[in-house]
PDB file of C-alpha atoms in Angstrom:
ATOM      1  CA  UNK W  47      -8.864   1.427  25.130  1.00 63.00           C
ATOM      2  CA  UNK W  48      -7.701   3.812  22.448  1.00 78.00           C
ATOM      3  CA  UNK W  49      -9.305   7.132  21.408  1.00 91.00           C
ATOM      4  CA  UNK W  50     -10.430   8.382  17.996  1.00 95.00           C
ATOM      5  CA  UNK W  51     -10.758  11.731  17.258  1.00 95.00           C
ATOM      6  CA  UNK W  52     -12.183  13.170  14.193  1.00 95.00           C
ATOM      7  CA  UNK W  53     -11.192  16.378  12.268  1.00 96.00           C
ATOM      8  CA  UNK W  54     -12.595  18.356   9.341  1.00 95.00           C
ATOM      9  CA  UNK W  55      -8.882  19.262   8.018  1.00 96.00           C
ATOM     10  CA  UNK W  56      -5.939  18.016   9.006  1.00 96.00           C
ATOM     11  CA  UNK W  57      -4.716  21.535   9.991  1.00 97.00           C
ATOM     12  CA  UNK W  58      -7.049  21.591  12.930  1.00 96.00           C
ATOM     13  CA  UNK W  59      -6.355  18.094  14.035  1.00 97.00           C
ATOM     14  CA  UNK W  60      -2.318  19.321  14.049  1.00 97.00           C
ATOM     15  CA  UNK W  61      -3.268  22.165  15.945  1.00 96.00           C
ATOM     16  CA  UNK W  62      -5.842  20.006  18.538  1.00 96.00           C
ATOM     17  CA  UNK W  63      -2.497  17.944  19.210  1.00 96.00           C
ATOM     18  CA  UNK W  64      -1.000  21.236  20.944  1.00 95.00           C
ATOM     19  CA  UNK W  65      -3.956  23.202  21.743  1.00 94.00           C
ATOM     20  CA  UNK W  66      -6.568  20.605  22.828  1.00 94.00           C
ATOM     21  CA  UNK W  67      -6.910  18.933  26.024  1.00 93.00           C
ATOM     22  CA  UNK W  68      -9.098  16.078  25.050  1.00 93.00           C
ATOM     23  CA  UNK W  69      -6.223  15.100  22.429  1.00 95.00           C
ATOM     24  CA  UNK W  70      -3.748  13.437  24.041  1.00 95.00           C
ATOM     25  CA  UNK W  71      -0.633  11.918  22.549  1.00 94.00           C
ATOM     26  CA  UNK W  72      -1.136   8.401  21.209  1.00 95.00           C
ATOM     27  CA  UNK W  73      -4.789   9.195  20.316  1.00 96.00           C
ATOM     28  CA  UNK W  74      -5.983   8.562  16.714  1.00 96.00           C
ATOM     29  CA  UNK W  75      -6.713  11.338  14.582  1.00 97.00           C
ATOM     30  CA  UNK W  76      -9.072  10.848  11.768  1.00 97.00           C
ATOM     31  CA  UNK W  77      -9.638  13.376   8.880  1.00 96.00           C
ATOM     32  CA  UNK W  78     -12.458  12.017   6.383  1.00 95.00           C
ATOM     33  CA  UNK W  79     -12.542  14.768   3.805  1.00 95.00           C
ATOM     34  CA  UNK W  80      -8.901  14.021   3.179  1.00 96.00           C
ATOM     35  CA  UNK W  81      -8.870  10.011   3.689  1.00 96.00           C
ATOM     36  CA  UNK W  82      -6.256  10.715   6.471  1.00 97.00           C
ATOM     37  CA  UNK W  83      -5.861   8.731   9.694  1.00 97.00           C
ATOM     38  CA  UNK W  84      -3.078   9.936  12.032  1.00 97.00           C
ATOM     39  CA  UNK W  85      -1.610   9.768  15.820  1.00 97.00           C
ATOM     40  CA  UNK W  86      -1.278  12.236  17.972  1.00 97.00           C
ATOM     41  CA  UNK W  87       1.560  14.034  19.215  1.00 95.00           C
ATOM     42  CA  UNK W  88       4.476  16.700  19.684  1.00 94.00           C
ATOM     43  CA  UNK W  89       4.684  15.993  15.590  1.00 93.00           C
ATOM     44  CA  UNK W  90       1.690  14.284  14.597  1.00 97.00           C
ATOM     45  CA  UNK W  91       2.300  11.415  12.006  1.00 97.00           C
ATOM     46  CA  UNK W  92       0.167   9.827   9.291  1.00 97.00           C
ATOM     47  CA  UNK W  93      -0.168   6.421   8.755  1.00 97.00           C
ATOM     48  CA  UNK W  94      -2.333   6.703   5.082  1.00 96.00           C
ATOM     49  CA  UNK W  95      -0.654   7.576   2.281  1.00 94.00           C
ATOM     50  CA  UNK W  96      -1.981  10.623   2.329  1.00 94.00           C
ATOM     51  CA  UNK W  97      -0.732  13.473   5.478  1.00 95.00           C
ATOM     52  CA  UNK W  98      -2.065  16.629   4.861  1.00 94.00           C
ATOM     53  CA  UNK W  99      -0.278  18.563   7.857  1.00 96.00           C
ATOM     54  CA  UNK W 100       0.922  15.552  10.088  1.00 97.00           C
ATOM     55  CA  UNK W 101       4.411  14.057   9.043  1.00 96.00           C
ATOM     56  CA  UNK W 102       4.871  11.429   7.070  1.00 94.00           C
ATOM     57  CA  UNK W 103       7.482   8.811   7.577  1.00 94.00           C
ATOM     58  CA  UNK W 104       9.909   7.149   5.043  1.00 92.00           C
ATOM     59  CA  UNK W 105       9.260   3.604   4.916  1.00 91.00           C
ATOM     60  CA  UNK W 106      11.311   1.643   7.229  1.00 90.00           C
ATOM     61  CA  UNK W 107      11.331  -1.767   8.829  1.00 90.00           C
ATOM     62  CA  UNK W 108       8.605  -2.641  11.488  1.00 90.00           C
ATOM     63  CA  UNK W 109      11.505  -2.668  14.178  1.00 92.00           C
ATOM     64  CA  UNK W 110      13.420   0.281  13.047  1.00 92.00           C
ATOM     65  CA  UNK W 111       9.724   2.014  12.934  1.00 90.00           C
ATOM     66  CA  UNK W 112       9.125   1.200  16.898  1.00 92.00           C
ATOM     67  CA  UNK W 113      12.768   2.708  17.790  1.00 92.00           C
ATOM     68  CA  UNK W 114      12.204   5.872  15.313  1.00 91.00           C
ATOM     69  CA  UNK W 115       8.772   6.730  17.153  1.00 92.00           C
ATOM     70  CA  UNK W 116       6.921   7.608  20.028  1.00 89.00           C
ATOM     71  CA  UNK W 117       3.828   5.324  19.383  1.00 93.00           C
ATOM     72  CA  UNK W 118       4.133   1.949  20.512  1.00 94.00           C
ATOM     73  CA  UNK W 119       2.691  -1.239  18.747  1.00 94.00           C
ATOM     74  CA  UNK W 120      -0.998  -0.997  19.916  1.00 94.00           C
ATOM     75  CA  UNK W 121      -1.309   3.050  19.055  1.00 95.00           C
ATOM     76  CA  UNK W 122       0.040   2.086  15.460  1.00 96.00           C
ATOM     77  CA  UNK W 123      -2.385  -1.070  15.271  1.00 94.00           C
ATOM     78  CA  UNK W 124      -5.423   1.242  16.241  1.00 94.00           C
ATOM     79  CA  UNK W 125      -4.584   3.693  13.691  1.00 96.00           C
ATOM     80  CA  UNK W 126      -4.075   1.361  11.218  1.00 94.00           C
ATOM     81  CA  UNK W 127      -7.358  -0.839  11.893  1.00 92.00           C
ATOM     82  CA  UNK W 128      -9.157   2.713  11.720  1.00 93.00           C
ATOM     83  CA  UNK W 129      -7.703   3.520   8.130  1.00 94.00           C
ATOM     84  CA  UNK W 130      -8.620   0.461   6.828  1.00 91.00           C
ATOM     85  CA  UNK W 131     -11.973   0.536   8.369  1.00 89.00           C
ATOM     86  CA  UNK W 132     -12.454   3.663   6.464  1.00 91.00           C
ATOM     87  CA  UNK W 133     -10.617   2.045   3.260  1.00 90.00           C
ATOM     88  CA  UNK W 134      -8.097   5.312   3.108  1.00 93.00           C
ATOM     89  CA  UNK W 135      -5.075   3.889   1.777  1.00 93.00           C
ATOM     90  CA  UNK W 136      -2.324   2.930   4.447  1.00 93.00           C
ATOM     91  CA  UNK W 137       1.423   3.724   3.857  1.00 93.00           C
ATOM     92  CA  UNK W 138       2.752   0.384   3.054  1.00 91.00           C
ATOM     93  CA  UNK W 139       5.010   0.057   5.475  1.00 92.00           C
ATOM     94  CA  UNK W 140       2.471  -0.023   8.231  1.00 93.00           C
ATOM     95  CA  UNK W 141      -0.123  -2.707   7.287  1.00 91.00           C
ATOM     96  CA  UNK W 142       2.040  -5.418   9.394  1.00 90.00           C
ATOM     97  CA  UNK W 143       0.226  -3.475  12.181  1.00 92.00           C
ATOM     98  CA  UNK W 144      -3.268  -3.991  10.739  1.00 89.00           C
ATOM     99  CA  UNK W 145      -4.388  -6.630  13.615  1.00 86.00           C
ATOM    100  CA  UNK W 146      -6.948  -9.221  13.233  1.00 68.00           C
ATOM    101  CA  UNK W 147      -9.733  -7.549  13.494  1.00 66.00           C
ATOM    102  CA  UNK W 148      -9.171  -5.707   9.883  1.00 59.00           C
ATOM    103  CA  UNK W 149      -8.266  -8.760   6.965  1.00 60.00           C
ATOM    104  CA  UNK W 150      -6.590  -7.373   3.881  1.00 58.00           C
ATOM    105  CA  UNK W 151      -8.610  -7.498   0.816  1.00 60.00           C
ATOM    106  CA  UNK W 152      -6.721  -7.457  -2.450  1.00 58.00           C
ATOM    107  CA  UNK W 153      -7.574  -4.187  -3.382  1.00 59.00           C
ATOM    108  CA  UNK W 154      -6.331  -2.918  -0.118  1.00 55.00           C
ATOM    109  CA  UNK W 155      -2.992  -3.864  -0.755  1.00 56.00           C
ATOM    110  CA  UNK W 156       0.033  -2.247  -3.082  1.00 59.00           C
ATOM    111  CA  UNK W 157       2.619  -4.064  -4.195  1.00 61.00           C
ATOM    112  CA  UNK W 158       6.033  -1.671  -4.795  1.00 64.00           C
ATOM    113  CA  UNK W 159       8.475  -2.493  -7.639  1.00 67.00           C
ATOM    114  CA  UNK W 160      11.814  -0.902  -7.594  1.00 73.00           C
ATOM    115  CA  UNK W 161      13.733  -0.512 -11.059  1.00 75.00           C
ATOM    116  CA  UNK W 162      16.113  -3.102 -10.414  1.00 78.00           C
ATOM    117  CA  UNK W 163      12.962  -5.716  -9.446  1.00 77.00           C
ATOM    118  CA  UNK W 164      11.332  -4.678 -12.903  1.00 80.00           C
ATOM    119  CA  UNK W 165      14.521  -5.560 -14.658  1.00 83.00           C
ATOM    120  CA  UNK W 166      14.892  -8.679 -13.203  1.00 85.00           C
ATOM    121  CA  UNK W 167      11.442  -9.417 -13.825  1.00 86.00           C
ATOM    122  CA  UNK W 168      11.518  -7.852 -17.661  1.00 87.00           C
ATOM    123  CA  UNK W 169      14.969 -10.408 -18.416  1.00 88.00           C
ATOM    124  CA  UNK W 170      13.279 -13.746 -16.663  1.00 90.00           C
ATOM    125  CA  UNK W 171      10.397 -12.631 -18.842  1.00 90.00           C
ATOM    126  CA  UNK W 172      12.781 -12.202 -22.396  1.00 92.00           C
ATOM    127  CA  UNK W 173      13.948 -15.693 -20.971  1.00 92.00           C
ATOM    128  CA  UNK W 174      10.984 -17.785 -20.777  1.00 93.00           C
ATOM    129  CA  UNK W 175       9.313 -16.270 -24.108  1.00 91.00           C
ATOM    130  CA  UNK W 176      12.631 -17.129 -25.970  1.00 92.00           C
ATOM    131  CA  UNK W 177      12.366 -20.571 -23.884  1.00 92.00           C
ATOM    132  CA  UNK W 178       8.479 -21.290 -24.896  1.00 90.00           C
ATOM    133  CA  UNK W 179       9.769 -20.158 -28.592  1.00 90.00           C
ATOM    134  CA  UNK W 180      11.794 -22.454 -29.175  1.00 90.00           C
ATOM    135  CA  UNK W 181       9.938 -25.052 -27.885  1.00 89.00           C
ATOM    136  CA  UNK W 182       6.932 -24.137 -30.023  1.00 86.00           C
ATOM    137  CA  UNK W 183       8.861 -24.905 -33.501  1.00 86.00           C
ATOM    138  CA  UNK W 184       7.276 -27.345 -35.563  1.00 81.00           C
ATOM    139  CA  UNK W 185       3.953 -27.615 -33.330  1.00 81.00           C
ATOM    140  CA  UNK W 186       2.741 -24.318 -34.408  1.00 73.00           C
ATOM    141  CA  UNK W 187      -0.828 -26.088 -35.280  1.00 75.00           C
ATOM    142  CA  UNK W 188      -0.930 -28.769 -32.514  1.00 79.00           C
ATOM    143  CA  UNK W 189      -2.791 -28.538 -29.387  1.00 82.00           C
ATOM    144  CA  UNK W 190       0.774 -27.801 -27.416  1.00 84.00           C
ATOM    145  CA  UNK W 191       1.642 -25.331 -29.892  1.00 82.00           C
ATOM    146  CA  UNK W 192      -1.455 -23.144 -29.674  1.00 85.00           C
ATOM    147  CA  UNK W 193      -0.782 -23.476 -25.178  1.00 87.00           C
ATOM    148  CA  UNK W 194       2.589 -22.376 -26.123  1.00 88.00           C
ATOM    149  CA  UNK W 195       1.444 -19.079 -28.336  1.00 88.00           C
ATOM    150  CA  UNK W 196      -1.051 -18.209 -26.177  1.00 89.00           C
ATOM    151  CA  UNK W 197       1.623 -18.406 -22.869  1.00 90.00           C
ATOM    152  CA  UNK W 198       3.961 -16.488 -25.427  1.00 90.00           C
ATOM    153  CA  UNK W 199       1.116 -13.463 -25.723  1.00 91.00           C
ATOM    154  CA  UNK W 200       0.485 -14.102 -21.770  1.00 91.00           C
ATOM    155  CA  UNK W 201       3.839 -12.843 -21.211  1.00 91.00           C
ATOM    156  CA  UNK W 202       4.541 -10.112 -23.820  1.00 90.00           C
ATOM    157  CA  UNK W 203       1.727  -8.400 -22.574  1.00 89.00           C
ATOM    158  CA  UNK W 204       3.073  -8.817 -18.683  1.00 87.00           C
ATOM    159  CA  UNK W 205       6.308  -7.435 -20.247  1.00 84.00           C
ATOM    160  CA  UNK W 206       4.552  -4.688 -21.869  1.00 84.00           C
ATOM    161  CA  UNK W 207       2.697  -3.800 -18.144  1.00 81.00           C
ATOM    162  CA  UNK W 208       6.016  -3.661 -16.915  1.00 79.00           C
ATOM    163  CA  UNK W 209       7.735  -1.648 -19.273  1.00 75.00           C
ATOM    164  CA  UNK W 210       5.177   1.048 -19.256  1.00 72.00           C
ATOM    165  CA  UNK W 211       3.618   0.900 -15.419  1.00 61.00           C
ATOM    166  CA  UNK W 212       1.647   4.189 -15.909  1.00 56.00           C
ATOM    167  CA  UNK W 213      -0.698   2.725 -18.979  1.00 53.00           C
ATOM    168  CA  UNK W 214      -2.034  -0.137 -16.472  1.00 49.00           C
ATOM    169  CA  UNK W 215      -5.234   1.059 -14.817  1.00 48.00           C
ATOM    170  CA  UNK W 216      -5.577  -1.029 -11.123  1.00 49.00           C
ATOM    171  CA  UNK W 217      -9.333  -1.776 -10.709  1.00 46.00           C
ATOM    172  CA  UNK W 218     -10.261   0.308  -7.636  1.00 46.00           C
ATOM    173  CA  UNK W 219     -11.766  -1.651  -4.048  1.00 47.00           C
ATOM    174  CA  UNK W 220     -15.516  -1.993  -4.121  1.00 45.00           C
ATOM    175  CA  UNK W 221     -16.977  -1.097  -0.657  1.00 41.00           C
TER     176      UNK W 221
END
């Protein structure tokens, strides 16, 4: 059985990890006003994106994760299943602890692009539209043709997404 403790700032739920008996280390820490769900201990840790006070970890590998920190595999899973029951938004690198009991809805989900990933993806994209080009000569008014144009657009406009991330607007999680 795992404990959930709720806080008004994260502040006092930093301080309840040293000053409070009730809080014990392992327990999970929830702050509403700032969408922050944390785990108790000698250095409280977030597990949302978000931290407020508690410390925030650089992602890392699930393994590497269990080695760095106190918390074992069930204290991570509760406070991940608790952030996601809330819908605050989880630190990517912990959602392979969401268990079972919490399934991942689209909108609950990030996907992270480095700069070499959106290269790669910008030149297979020059590729294929120079590809479908080609193809598309002479059967600009057939049936094929118009499939072709309109899987041309498809992908300028992907390419455009990618080359300017900040002008896409994601469509935020009903609840």
């Amino acid at each position: 059985m795992h404990r959930v403790h709720h806080f008004t700032s994260t502040r006092l739920a930093y301080d309840a990890c040293f000053d409070d008996p009730h809080v014990r280390e392992g327990d999970v820490l929830v702050i509403a006003r700032e969408q922050i769900v944390g785990l108790a201990s000698s250095d409280p840790i977030a597990v949302t994106t978000g931290h407020g006070y508690l410390r925030t970890i650089p992602a890392m590998s699930r393994d590497t994760l269990l080695g760095e920190l106190a918390h074992d595999t069930a204290q991570l899973s509760h406070a991940v299943d608790e952030a996601l029951r809330h819908h605050y938004p989880v630190a990517a690198h912990y959602l392979s602890f969401a268990t079972s009991q919490h399934r991942l809805l689209a909108g609950e989900t990030i996907a992270v692009l480095t700069a070499d990933d959106l290269l790669v993806t910008s030149d297979a994209i020059e590729r294929r539209i120079a590809d479908l080009r080609e193809r598309m000569k002479g059967k600009e008014q057939e049936s094929e043709g118009l499939f072709l144009a309109d899987a041309i657009r498809r992908l300028e406009t992907a390419r455009g997404k990618l080359a300017n991330p900040a002008r896409t607007h994601p469509v935020a999680p009903t609840r």
